[in-house]
């Protein structure tokens, strides 16, 4: 037997169990992360190997704070839209002021009482008279165009519709405008007002104005109807309505006159009895007596009259 001290070690002896325990510990350490035993820092590892840090949860006050920038962003949008609209409005071409006909400017210089701030109806034949007086100032065609613009203006039509007297170049008042010219000026003004009435009913005003024109004409109702009758049935209906209203007013005046004659009282007593003003009663009785004295108009068949021009 050999001595134990000289015996050779066995080369095929099993490794100690410590190695298996080390392998298990290594697996645990790999699963757990960095080397726990050594306590070494992992700062040497690459950023991809470093664990991600969790973000802190959002707070509610951050949501409220985020809304303010959104509102501030929306406000410039509104301002931008307004600026865009203003830019479009500015980009649209504005209507240039209408240039005054130089012939009308010259007429204003020569006759400010006729072509100035106040328009009046002009005498018939004033065109020829202007050419004769001012052959060097006006050409025939240019003056014709300017006089047409003047006669078609709303201000001139208002003067004609009011029944003002015609004037010569010296400013002298002559005969009043013919009833048919007054009538057609009223119709033309009514047509122009309808274009900007926005659906407003202007027919009552037209009827009342024609009724006043009938009374101012000095013609009886039948004669006026014959004079202004045209092919336009709508205009004829307006005339008939105005004449019917005048007939009702005349009937009321006649009834008042009969009641006064039957009362046997003075005008003052009659007015007090009916609670009326003395002046109103006097004027109404005078109108009623004038209606009685007016001669009856002969029956006249209405011809097919052509439509008269809006201005002479």
PDB file of C-alpha atoms in Angstrom:
ATOM      1  CA  UNK A   1       0.000   0.000   0.000  1.00  0.00           C
ATOM      2  CA  UNK A   2       1.166   3.406  -0.754  1.00  0.00           C
ATOM      3  CA  UNK A   3       1.331   6.138   1.741  1.00  0.00           C
ATOM      4  CA  UNK A   4      -1.556   8.493   1.816  1.00  0.00           C
ATOM      5  CA  UNK A   5       0.747  11.451   1.662  1.00  0.00           C
ATOM      6  CA  UNK A   6       2.355  10.225  -1.534  1.00  0.00           C
ATOM      7  CA  UNK A   7      -0.782   9.096  -3.250  1.00  0.00           C
ATOM      8  CA  UNK A   8      -1.472  10.851  -6.578  1.00  0.00           C
ATOM      9  CA  UNK A   9      -4.691  12.808  -6.844  1.00  0.00           C
ATOM     10  CA  UNK A  10      -7.484  11.392  -8.890  1.00  0.00           C
ATOM     11  CA  UNK A  11      -7.928  13.307 -12.155  1.00  0.00           C
ATOM     12  CA  UNK A  12     -11.451  12.152 -12.886  1.00  0.00           C
ATOM     13  CA  UNK A  13     -12.949  13.363  -9.621  1.00  0.00           C
ATOM     14  CA  UNK A  14     -16.274  15.225  -9.801  1.00  0.00           C
ATOM     15  CA  UNK A  15     -16.174  19.051  -9.674  1.00  0.00           C
ATOM     16  CA  UNK A  16     -17.515  20.518  -6.544  1.00  0.00           C
ATOM     17  CA  UNK A  17     -21.270  21.330  -6.395  1.00  0.00           C
ATOM     18  CA  UNK A  18     -20.317  24.890  -5.915  1.00  0.00           C
ATOM     19  CA  UNK A  19     -20.145  25.374  -9.690  1.00  0.00           C
ATOM     20  CA  UNK A  20     -23.797  24.364 -10.185  1.00  0.00           C
ATOM     21  CA  UNK A  21     -24.812  26.714  -7.449  1.00  0.00           C
ATOM     22  CA  UNK A  22     -22.834  29.434  -9.172  1.00  0.00           C
ATOM     23  CA  UNK A  23     -24.662  28.717 -12.473  1.00  0.00           C
ATOM     24  CA  UNK A  24     -28.038  29.054 -10.747  1.00  0.00           C
ATOM     25  CA  UNK A  25     -26.981  32.250  -9.126  1.00  0.00           C
ATOM     26  CA  UNK A  26     -25.843  33.552 -12.460  1.00  0.00           C
ATOM     27  CA  UNK A  27     -29.209  32.767 -14.033  1.00  0.00           C
ATOM     28  CA  UNK A  28     -30.941  34.585 -11.224  1.00  0.00           C
ATOM     29  CA  UNK A  29     -28.651  37.522 -11.636  1.00  0.00           C
ATOM     30  CA  UNK A  30     -29.251  37.653 -15.385  1.00  0.00           C
ATOM     31  CA  UNK A  31     -32.995  37.617 -14.814  1.00  0.00           C
ATOM     32  CA  UNK A  32     -32.753  40.215 -12.040  1.00  0.00           C
ATOM     33  CA  UNK A  33     -30.599  42.670 -14.017  1.00  0.00           C
ATOM     34  CA  UNK A  34     -27.162  43.962 -13.117  1.00  0.00           C
ATOM     35  CA  UNK A  35     -24.698  42.023 -11.005  1.00  0.00           C
ATOM     36  CA  UNK A  36     -26.198  42.230  -7.531  1.00  0.00           C
ATOM     37  CA  UNK A  37     -23.331  40.588  -5.752  1.00  0.00           C
ATOM     38  CA  UNK A  38     -20.717  42.917  -6.990  1.00  0.00           C
ATOM     39  CA  UNK A  39     -22.876  46.020  -6.567  1.00  0.00           C
ATOM     40  CA  UNK A  40     -21.178  47.502  -9.615  1.00  0.00           C
ATOM     41  CA  UNK A  41     -22.836  50.246 -11.610  1.00  0.00           C
ATOM     42  CA  UNK A  42     -24.307  49.553 -15.055  1.00  0.00           C
ATOM     43  CA  UNK A  43     -23.217  52.863 -16.448  1.00  0.00           C
ATOM     44  CA  UNK A  44     -20.792  51.064 -18.727  1.00  0.00           C
ATOM     45  CA  UNK A  45     -23.584  49.313 -20.519  1.00  0.00           C
ATOM     46  CA  UNK A  46     -24.962  50.700 -23.786  1.00  0.00           C
ATOM     47  CA  UNK A  47     -28.082  52.870 -23.694  1.00  0.00           C
ATOM     48  CA  UNK A  48     -30.032  50.144 -25.471  1.00  0.00           C
ATOM     49  CA  UNK A  49     -29.271  47.776 -22.603  1.00  0.00           C
ATOM     50  CA  UNK A  50     -30.252  50.301 -19.933  1.00  0.00           C
ATOM     51  CA  UNK A  51     -33.824  49.934 -18.657  1.00  0.00           C
ATOM     52  CA  UNK A  52     -36.252  52.742 -19.717  1.00  0.00           C
ATOM     53  CA  UNK A  53     -37.351  55.121 -17.028  1.00  0.00           C
ATOM     54  CA  UNK A  54     -41.105  55.366 -16.600  1.00  0.00           C
ATOM     55  CA  UNK A  55     -42.658  58.798 -17.315  1.00  0.00           C
ATOM     56  CA  UNK A  56     -44.470  60.539 -14.486  1.00  0.00           C
ATOM     57  CA  UNK A  57     -48.255  60.510 -14.878  1.00  0.00           C
ATOM     58  CA  UNK A  58     -49.881  63.627 -16.366  1.00  0.00           C
ATOM     59  CA  UNK A  59     -51.532  65.919 -13.961  1.00  0.00           C
ATOM     60  CA  UNK A  60     -54.990  67.402 -14.529  1.00  0.00           C
ATOM     61  CA  UNK A  61     -53.747  70.974 -14.358  1.00  0.00           C
ATOM     62  CA  UNK A  62     -51.569  70.260 -17.393  1.00  0.00           C
ATOM     63  CA  UNK A  63     -54.724  69.489 -19.411  1.00  0.00           C
ATOM     64  CA  UNK A  64     -56.206  72.835 -18.441  1.00  0.00           C
ATOM     65  CA  UNK A  65     -52.986  74.516 -19.345  1.00  0.00           C
ATOM     66  CA  UNK A  66     -52.977  72.886 -22.759  1.00  0.00           C
ATOM     67  CA  UNK A  67     -56.410  74.360 -23.608  1.00  0.00           C
ATOM     68  CA  UNK A  68     -55.212  77.937 -23.324  1.00  0.00           C
ATOM     69  CA  UNK A  69     -52.682  77.637 -26.135  1.00  0.00           C
ATOM     70  CA  UNK A  70     -55.428  76.069 -28.271  1.00  0.00           C
ATOM     71  CA  UNK A  71     -57.675  79.063 -27.672  1.00  0.00           C
ATOM     72  CA  UNK A  72     -54.802  81.339 -28.427  1.00  0.00           C
ATOM     73  CA  UNK A  73     -54.264  79.448 -31.634  1.00  0.00           C
ATOM     74  CA  UNK A  74     -57.957  79.678 -32.575  1.00  0.00           C
ATOM     75  CA  UNK A  75     -58.055  83.425 -31.980  1.00  0.00           C
ATOM     76  CA  UNK A  76     -55.421  84.165 -34.621  1.00  0.00           C
ATOM     77  CA  UNK A  77     -57.436  81.979 -36.967  1.00  0.00           C
ATOM     78  CA  UNK A  78     -60.513  84.136 -36.424  1.00  0.00           C
ATOM     79  CA  UNK A  79     -58.449  87.242 -36.812  1.00  0.00           C
ATOM     80  CA  UNK A  80     -56.976  85.787 -39.948  1.00  0.00           C
ATOM     81  CA  UNK A  81     -60.451  85.061 -41.314  1.00  0.00           C
ATOM     82  CA  UNK A  82     -61.555  88.604 -40.561  1.00  0.00           C
ATOM     83  CA  UNK A  83     -58.465  89.966 -42.162  1.00  0.00           C
ATOM     84  CA  UNK A  84     -59.076  87.783 -45.181  1.00  0.00           C
ATOM     85  CA  UNK A  85     -62.667  89.046 -45.457  1.00  0.00           C
ATOM     86  CA  UNK A  86     -61.488  92.629 -45.153  1.00  0.00           C
ATOM     87  CA  UNK A  87     -58.864  91.950 -47.750  1.00  0.00           C
ATOM     88  CA  UNK A  88     -61.477  90.535 -50.110  1.00  0.00           C
ATOM     89  CA  UNK A  89     -63.713  93.553 -49.526  1.00  0.00           C
ATOM     90  CA  UNK A  90     -60.813  95.855 -50.184  1.00  0.00           C
ATOM     91  CA  UNK A  91     -59.917  93.864 -53.272  1.00  0.00           C
ATOM     92  CA  UNK A  92     -63.401  94.359 -54.742  1.00  0.00           C
ATOM     93  CA  UNK A  93     -63.465  97.376 -56.977  1.00  0.00           C
ATOM     94  CA  UNK A  94     -65.450 100.208 -55.466  1.00  0.00           C
ATOM     95  CA  UNK A  95     -67.875 102.089 -57.630  1.00  0.00           C
ATOM     96  CA  UNK A  96     -66.336 105.226 -58.870  1.00  0.00           C
ATOM     97  CA  UNK A  97     -68.476 108.340 -58.467  1.00  0.00           C
ATOM     98  CA  UNK A  98     -70.557 108.999 -61.521  1.00  0.00           C
ATOM     99  CA  UNK A  99     -69.081 111.713 -63.660  1.00  0.00           C
ATOM    100  CA  UNK A 100     -71.327 114.655 -64.312  1.00  0.00           C
ATOM    101  CA  UNK A 101     -72.006 115.404 -67.923  1.00  0.00           C
ATOM    102  CA  UNK A 102     -69.923 118.472 -68.813  1.00  0.00           C
ATOM    103  CA  UNK A 103     -72.896 119.877 -70.715  1.00  0.00           C
ATOM    104  CA  UNK A 104     -74.987 119.744 -67.514  1.00  0.00           C
ATOM    105  CA  UNK A 105     -72.168 121.446 -65.632  1.00  0.00           C
ATOM    106  CA  UNK A 106     -72.215 124.226 -68.195  1.00  0.00           C
ATOM    107  CA  UNK A 107     -76.001 124.508 -67.932  1.00  0.00           C
ATOM    108  CA  UNK A 108     -75.640 124.832 -64.171  1.00  0.00           C
ATOM    109  CA  UNK A 109     -73.184 127.667 -64.637  1.00  0.00           C
ATOM    110  CA  UNK A 110     -75.484 129.465 -67.053  1.00  0.00           C
ATOM    111  CA  UNK A 111     -78.830 128.791 -65.316  1.00  0.00           C
ATOM    112  CA  UNK A 112     -78.337 127.884 -61.651  1.00  0.00           C
ATOM    113  CA  UNK A 113     -82.013 128.641 -60.884  1.00  0.00           C
ATOM    114  CA  UNK A 114     -83.067 125.877 -63.298  1.00  0.00           C
ATOM    115  CA  UNK A 115     -80.271 123.280 -63.138  1.00  0.00           C
ATOM    116  CA  UNK A 116     -78.965 123.940 -59.632  1.00  0.00           C
ATOM    117  CA  UNK A 117     -79.968 122.699 -56.206  1.00  0.00           C
ATOM    118  CA  UNK A 118     -83.649 123.055 -57.084  1.00  0.00           C
ATOM    119  CA  UNK A 119     -85.121 121.541 -60.222  1.00  0.00           C
ATOM    120  CA  UNK A 120     -88.251 122.927 -61.853  1.00  0.00           C
ATOM    121  CA  UNK A 121     -90.166 121.752 -64.913  1.00  0.00           C
ATOM    122  CA  UNK A 122     -88.904 123.393 -68.069  1.00  0.00           C
ATOM    123  CA  UNK A 123     -90.979 124.885 -70.838  1.00  0.00           C
ATOM    124  CA  UNK A 124     -91.612 122.858 -73.953  1.00  0.00           C
ATOM    125  CA  UNK A 125     -89.106 123.703 -76.656  1.00  0.00           C
ATOM    126  CA  UNK A 126     -86.341 124.706 -74.247  1.00  0.00           C
ATOM    127  CA  UNK A 127     -83.887 122.513 -76.176  1.00  0.00           C
ATOM    128  CA  UNK A 128     -84.216 124.603 -79.335  1.00  0.00           C
ATOM    129  CA  UNK A 129     -84.012 127.800 -77.315  1.00  0.00           C
ATOM    130  CA  UNK A 130     -80.754 126.718 -75.694  1.00  0.00           C
ATOM    131  CA  UNK A 131     -79.212 125.942 -79.062  1.00  0.00           C
ATOM    132  CA  UNK A 132     -80.259 129.338 -80.359  1.00  0.00           C
ATOM    133  CA  UNK A 133     -78.871 131.207 -77.350  1.00  0.00           C
ATOM    134  CA  UNK A 134     -75.586 129.313 -77.017  1.00  0.00           C
ATOM    135  CA  UNK A 135     -74.472 128.010 -80.408  1.00  0.00           C
ATOM    136  CA  UNK A 136     -70.816 128.094 -79.344  1.00  0.00           C
ATOM    137  CA  UNK A 137     -71.337 126.334 -76.012  1.00  0.00           C
ATOM    138  CA  UNK A 138     -73.376 123.314 -77.057  1.00  0.00           C
ATOM    139  CA  UNK A 139     -73.402 120.851 -79.890  1.00  0.00           C
ATOM    140  CA  UNK A 140     -76.854 119.639 -80.883  1.00  0.00           C
ATOM    141  CA  UNK A 141     -76.226 115.940 -80.141  1.00  0.00           C
ATOM    142  CA  UNK A 142     -74.406 116.575 -76.847  1.00  0.00           C
ATOM    143  CA  UNK A 143     -77.150 118.909 -75.639  1.00  0.00           C
ATOM    144  CA  UNK A 144     -79.824 116.406 -76.599  1.00  0.00           C
ATOM    145  CA  UNK A 145     -78.156 113.677 -74.516  1.00  0.00           C
ATOM    146  CA  UNK A 146     -77.672 115.995 -71.533  1.00  0.00           C
ATOM    147  CA  UNK A 147     -81.275 117.219 -71.604  1.00  0.00           C
ATOM    148  CA  UNK A 148     -82.467 113.625 -71.741  1.00  0.00           C
ATOM    149  CA  UNK A 149     -80.424 112.770 -68.637  1.00  0.00           C
ATOM    150  CA  UNK A 150     -81.794 115.825 -66.866  1.00  0.00           C
ATOM    151  CA  UNK A 151     -85.420 115.029 -67.734  1.00  0.00           C
ATOM    152  CA  UNK A 152     -85.058 111.404 -66.590  1.00  0.00           C
ATOM    153  CA  UNK A 153     -83.453 112.277 -63.250  1.00  0.00           C
ATOM    154  CA  UNK A 154     -85.441 111.538 -60.113  1.00  0.00           C
ATOM    155  CA  UNK A 155     -85.232 115.131 -58.916  1.00  0.00           C
ATOM    156  CA  UNK A 156     -86.727 116.439 -62.139  1.00  0.00           C
ATOM    157  CA  UNK A 157     -89.487 113.821 -62.070  1.00  0.00           C
ATOM    158  CA  UNK A 158     -90.328 114.858 -58.513  1.00  0.00           C
ATOM    159  CA  UNK A 159     -90.756 118.438 -59.700  1.00  0.00           C
ATOM    160  CA  UNK A 160     -93.037 117.289 -62.519  1.00  0.00           C
ATOM    161  CA  UNK A 161     -95.054 114.959 -60.264  1.00  0.00           C
ATOM    162  CA  UNK A 162     -95.601 117.819 -57.806  1.00  0.00           C
ATOM    163  CA  UNK A 163     -97.450 119.712 -60.528  1.00  0.00           C
ATOM    164  CA  UNK A 164     -95.143 122.736 -60.462  1.00  0.00           C
ATOM    165  CA  UNK A 165     -95.390 125.278 -63.251  1.00  0.00           C
ATOM    166  CA  UNK A 166     -93.080 125.147 -66.216  1.00  0.00           C
ATOM    167  CA  UNK A 167     -90.316 127.757 -66.408  1.00  0.00           C
ATOM    168  CA  UNK A 168     -88.496 129.442 -69.255  1.00  0.00           C
ATOM    169  CA  UNK A 169     -84.765 130.099 -69.352  1.00  0.00           C
ATOM    170  CA  UNK A 170     -85.235 133.428 -67.618  1.00  0.00           C
ATOM    171  CA  UNK A 171     -86.840 131.705 -64.602  1.00  0.00           C
ATOM    172  CA  UNK A 172     -90.393 132.884 -65.319  1.00  0.00           C
ATOM    173  CA  UNK A 173     -93.217 130.539 -64.326  1.00  0.00           C
ATOM    174  CA  UNK A 174     -95.491 129.624 -67.226  1.00  0.00           C
ATOM    175  CA  UNK A 175     -98.331 127.156 -67.590  1.00  0.00           C
ATOM    176  CA  UNK A 176     -98.570 124.173 -65.205  1.00  0.00           C
ATOM    177  CA  UNK A 177     -97.478 120.736 -66.314  1.00  0.00           C
ATOM    178  CA  UNK A 178    -100.122 118.803 -68.240  1.00  0.00           C
ATOM    179  CA  UNK A 179    -102.073 116.277 -66.092  1.00  0.00           C
ATOM    180  CA  UNK A 180    -100.943 113.314 -68.201  1.00  0.00           C
ATOM    181  CA  UNK A 181     -97.275 114.292 -67.692  1.00  0.00           C
ATOM    182  CA  UNK A 182     -97.834 114.576 -63.944  1.00  0.00           C
ATOM    183  CA  UNK A 183     -99.512 111.185 -63.947  1.00  0.00           C
ATOM    184  CA  UNK A 184     -96.745 109.368 -65.782  1.00  0.00           C
ATOM    185  CA  UNK A 185     -94.063 111.042 -63.652  1.00  0.00           C
ATOM    186  CA  UNK A 186     -95.849 109.642 -60.569  1.00  0.00           C
ATOM    187  CA  UNK A 187     -95.883 106.162 -62.104  1.00  0.00           C
ATOM    188  CA  UNK A 188     -92.193 106.317 -62.979  1.00  0.00           C
ATOM    189  CA  UNK A 189     -91.237 107.424 -59.467  1.00  0.00           C
ATOM    190  CA  UNK A 190     -93.332 104.604 -58.042  1.00  0.00           C
ATOM    191  CA  UNK A 191     -91.564 102.080 -60.286  1.00  0.00           C
ATOM    192  CA  UNK A 192     -88.159 103.289 -59.074  1.00  0.00           C
ATOM    193  CA  UNK A 193     -89.194 103.111 -55.421  1.00  0.00           C
ATOM    194  CA  UNK A 194     -90.371  99.533 -55.880  1.00  0.00           C
ATOM    195  CA  UNK A 195     -86.844  98.515 -56.836  1.00  0.00           C
ATOM    196  CA  UNK A 196     -85.554  99.389 -53.361  1.00  0.00           C
ATOM    197  CA  UNK A 197     -88.731  98.816 -51.311  1.00  0.00           C
ATOM    198  CA  UNK A 198     -87.662  95.342 -50.018  1.00  0.00           C
ATOM    199  CA  UNK A 199     -91.185  93.956 -50.317  1.00  0.00           C
ATOM    200  CA  UNK A 200     -92.929  96.974 -48.802  1.00  0.00           C
ATOM    201  CA  UNK A 201     -96.433  97.601 -50.140  1.00  0.00           C
ATOM    202  CA  UNK A 202     -96.310 101.017 -51.825  1.00  0.00           C
ATOM    203  CA  UNK A 203     -99.639 100.736 -53.620  1.00  0.00           C
ATOM    204  CA  UNK A 204    -101.632 102.774 -51.026  1.00  0.00           C
ATOM    205  CA  UNK A 205     -99.168 105.641 -51.399  1.00  0.00           C
ATOM    206  CA  UNK A 206     -99.490 105.488 -55.190  1.00  0.00           C
ATOM    207  CA  UNK A 207    -103.285 105.523 -55.020  1.00  0.00           C
ATOM    208  CA  UNK A 208    -103.298 108.507 -52.652  1.00  0.00           C
ATOM    209  CA  UNK A 209    -100.848 110.445 -54.817  1.00  0.00           C
ATOM    210  CA  UNK A 210    -102.857 109.851 -57.985  1.00  0.00           C
ATOM    211  CA  UNK A 211    -106.013 110.916 -56.167  1.00  0.00           C
ATOM    212  CA  UNK A 212    -104.357 114.225 -55.266  1.00  0.00           C
ATOM    213  CA  UNK A 213    -103.197 114.610 -58.872  1.00  0.00           C
ATOM    214  CA  UNK A 214    -106.763 114.133 -60.069  1.00  0.00           C
ATOM    215  CA  UNK A 215    -108.006 116.876 -57.763  1.00  0.00           C
ATOM    216  CA  UNK A 216    -105.152 119.210 -58.718  1.00  0.00           C
ATOM    217  CA  UNK A 217    -105.779 118.681 -62.442  1.00  0.00           C
ATOM    218  CA  UNK A 218    -109.149 120.427 -62.353  1.00  0.00           C
ATOM    219  CA  UNK A 219    -110.668 117.600 -64.372  1.00  0.00           C
ATOM    220  CA  UNK A 220    -113.572 115.489 -63.337  1.00  0.00           C
ATOM    221  CA  UNK A 221    -112.918 111.853 -62.615  1.00  0.00           C
ATOM    222  CA  UNK A 222    -114.208 110.516 -65.891  1.00  0.00           C
ATOM    223  CA  UNK A 223    -112.196 112.970 -68.005  1.00  0.00           C
ATOM    224  CA  UNK A 224    -109.024 112.182 -66.063  1.00  0.00           C
ATOM    225  CA  UNK A 225    -109.530 108.448 -66.545  1.00  0.00           C
ATOM    226  CA  UNK A 226    -109.907 108.928 -70.295  1.00  0.00           C
ATOM    227  CA  UNK A 227    -106.792 111.112 -70.454  1.00  0.00           C
ATOM    228  CA  UNK A 228    -104.401 108.726 -68.689  1.00  0.00           C
ATOM    229  CA  UNK A 229    -105.848 105.397 -69.803  1.00  0.00           C
ATOM    230  CA  UNK A 230    -103.117 103.133 -71.228  1.00  0.00           C
ATOM    231  CA  UNK A 231    -102.467  99.547 -72.279  1.00  0.00           C
ATOM    232  CA  UNK A 232    -101.060  98.706 -68.833  1.00  0.00           C
ATOM    233  CA  UNK A 233    -103.949  97.105 -66.959  1.00  0.00           C
ATOM    234  CA  UNK A 234    -102.167  97.384 -63.626  1.00  0.00           C
ATOM    235  CA  UNK A 235    -101.813 101.148 -63.990  1.00  0.00           C
ATOM    236  CA  UNK A 236    -105.435 101.394 -65.101  1.00  0.00           C
ATOM    237  CA  UNK A 237    -106.491  99.467 -61.998  1.00  0.00           C
ATOM    238  CA  UNK A 238    -104.583 101.914 -59.783  1.00  0.00           C
ATOM    239  CA  UNK A 239    -106.342 104.831 -61.490  1.00  0.00           C
ATOM    240  CA  UNK A 240    -109.739 103.196 -60.977  1.00  0.00           C
ATOM    241  CA  UNK A 241    -108.945 102.652 -57.307  1.00  0.00           C
ATOM    242  CA  UNK A 242    -107.960 106.285 -56.876  1.00  0.00           C
ATOM    243  CA  UNK A 243    -111.118 107.469 -58.644  1.00  0.00           C
ATOM    244  CA  UNK A 244    -113.258 105.193 -56.468  1.00  0.00           C
ATOM    245  CA  UNK A 245    -111.687 106.669 -53.344  1.00  0.00           C
ATOM    246  CA  UNK A 246    -112.403 110.184 -54.609  1.00  0.00           C
ATOM    247  CA  UNK A 247    -116.009 109.182 -55.305  1.00  0.00           C
ATOM    248  CA  UNK A 248    -116.399 107.991 -51.709  1.00  0.00           C
ATOM    249  CA  UNK A 249    -115.000 111.251 -50.388  1.00  0.00           C
ATOM    250  CA  UNK A 250    -117.381 113.229 -52.610  1.00  0.00           C
ATOM    251  CA  UNK A 251    -120.324 111.152 -51.354  1.00  0.00           C
ATOM    252  CA  UNK A 252    -119.386 111.909 -47.742  1.00  0.00           C
ATOM    253  CA  UNK A 253    -119.182 115.632 -48.497  1.00  0.00           C
ATOM    254  CA  UNK A 254    -122.580 115.550 -50.175  1.00  0.00           C
ATOM    255  CA  UNK A 255    -124.081 113.743 -47.204  1.00  0.00           C
ATOM    256  CA  UNK A 256    -122.650 116.343 -44.847  1.00  0.00           C
ATOM    257  CA  UNK A 257    -124.038 119.181 -46.960  1.00  0.00           C
ATOM    258  CA  UNK A 258    -127.508 117.633 -46.961  1.00  0.00           C
ATOM    259  CA  UNK A 259    -127.383 117.145 -43.207  1.00  0.00           C
ATOM    260  CA  UNK A 260    -126.358 120.767 -42.747  1.00  0.00           C
ATOM    261  CA  UNK A 261    -129.156 122.040 -44.991  1.00  0.00           C
ATOM    262  CA  UNK A 262    -131.710 119.911 -43.148  1.00  0.00           C
ATOM    263  CA  UNK A 263    -130.508 121.022 -39.703  1.00  0.00           C
ATOM    264  CA  UNK A 264    -131.415 124.691 -40.139  1.00  0.00           C
ATOM    265  CA  UNK A 265    -128.449 125.655 -37.954  1.00  0.00           C
ATOM    266  CA  UNK A 266    -125.449 127.850 -38.506  1.00  0.00           C
ATOM    267  CA  UNK A 267    -122.108 126.324 -39.403  1.00  0.00           C
ATOM    268  CA  UNK A 268    -120.782 126.894 -35.881  1.00  0.00           C
ATOM    269  CA  UNK A 269    -123.837 125.271 -34.290  1.00  0.00           C
ATOM    270  CA  UNK A 270    -123.677 122.403 -36.767  1.00  0.00           C
ATOM    271  CA  UNK A 271    -120.002 121.827 -36.007  1.00  0.00           C
ATOM    272  CA  UNK A 272    -120.648 121.869 -32.260  1.00  0.00           C
ATOM    273  CA  UNK A 273    -123.530 119.451 -32.670  1.00  0.00           C
ATOM    274  CA  UNK A 274    -121.333 116.863 -34.438  1.00  0.00           C
ATOM    275  CA  UNK A 275    -118.166 117.573 -32.441  1.00  0.00           C
ATOM    276  CA  UNK A 276    -116.283 118.906 -35.470  1.00  0.00           C
ATOM    277  CA  UNK A 277    -114.046 121.909 -35.966  1.00  0.00           C
ATOM    278  CA  UNK A 278    -115.707 124.905 -37.491  1.00  0.00           C
ATOM    279  CA  UNK A 279    -112.963 125.347 -40.110  1.00  0.00           C
ATOM    280  CA  UNK A 280    -113.212 121.707 -41.240  1.00  0.00           C
ATOM    281  CA  UNK A 281    -116.968 121.993 -41.620  1.00  0.00           C
ATOM    282  CA  UNK A 282    -116.654 125.188 -43.660  1.00  0.00           C
ATOM    283  CA  UNK A 283    -114.108 123.714 -46.054  1.00  0.00           C
ATOM    284  CA  UNK A 284    -116.085 120.506 -46.494  1.00  0.00           C
ATOM    285  CA  UNK A 285    -119.320 122.361 -47.246  1.00  0.00           C
ATOM    286  CA  UNK A 286    -117.542 124.555 -49.774  1.00  0.00           C
ATOM    287  CA  UNK A 287    -116.152 121.464 -51.539  1.00  0.00           C
ATOM    288  CA  UNK A 288    -119.583 119.878 -51.570  1.00  0.00           C
ATOM    289  CA  UNK A 289    -121.163 122.985 -53.118  1.00  0.00           C
ATOM    290  CA  UNK A 290    -118.383 123.107 -55.743  1.00  0.00           C
ATOM    291  CA  UNK A 291    -119.093 119.476 -56.616  1.00  0.00           C
ATOM    292  CA  UNK A 292    -122.751 120.343 -57.193  1.00  0.00           C
ATOM    293  CA  UNK A 293    -121.954 123.289 -59.400  1.00  0.00           C
ATOM    294  CA  UNK A 294    -119.434 121.405 -61.532  1.00  0.00           C
ATOM    295  CA  UNK A 295    -120.954 120.551 -64.920  1.00  0.00           C
ATOM    296  CA  UNK A 296    -121.498 116.922 -65.679  1.00  0.00           C
ATOM    297  CA  UNK A 297    -118.842 115.543 -68.006  1.00  0.00           C
ATOM    298  CA  UNK A 298    -120.115 114.180 -71.290  1.00  0.00           C
ATOM    299  CA  UNK A 299    -119.727 110.500 -71.913  1.00  0.00           C
ATOM    300  CA  UNK A 300    -116.459 109.989 -73.776  1.00  0.00           C
ATOM    301  CA  UNK A 301    -115.258 106.687 -75.065  1.00  0.00           C
ATOM    302  CA  UNK A 302    -111.721 106.000 -73.900  1.00  0.00           C
ATOM    303  CA  UNK A 303    -109.344 105.627 -76.854  1.00  0.00           C
ATOM    304  CA  UNK A 304    -106.391 103.305 -76.962  1.00  0.00           C
ATOM    305  CA  UNK A 305    -103.826 105.906 -75.975  1.00  0.00           C
ATOM    306  CA  UNK A 306    -100.140 105.049 -76.268  1.00  0.00           C
ATOM    307  CA  UNK A 307     -97.994 105.137 -73.170  1.00  0.00           C
ATOM    308  CA  UNK A 308     -96.766 108.688 -72.603  1.00  0.00           C
ATOM    309  CA  UNK A 309     -93.079 109.258 -71.801  1.00  0.00           C
ATOM    310  CA  UNK A 310     -91.993 109.576 -68.190  1.00  0.00           C
ATOM    311  CA  UNK A 311     -90.798 113.127 -68.797  1.00  0.00           C
ATOM    312  CA  UNK A 312     -91.438 115.605 -71.573  1.00  0.00           C
TER     313      UNK A 312
END
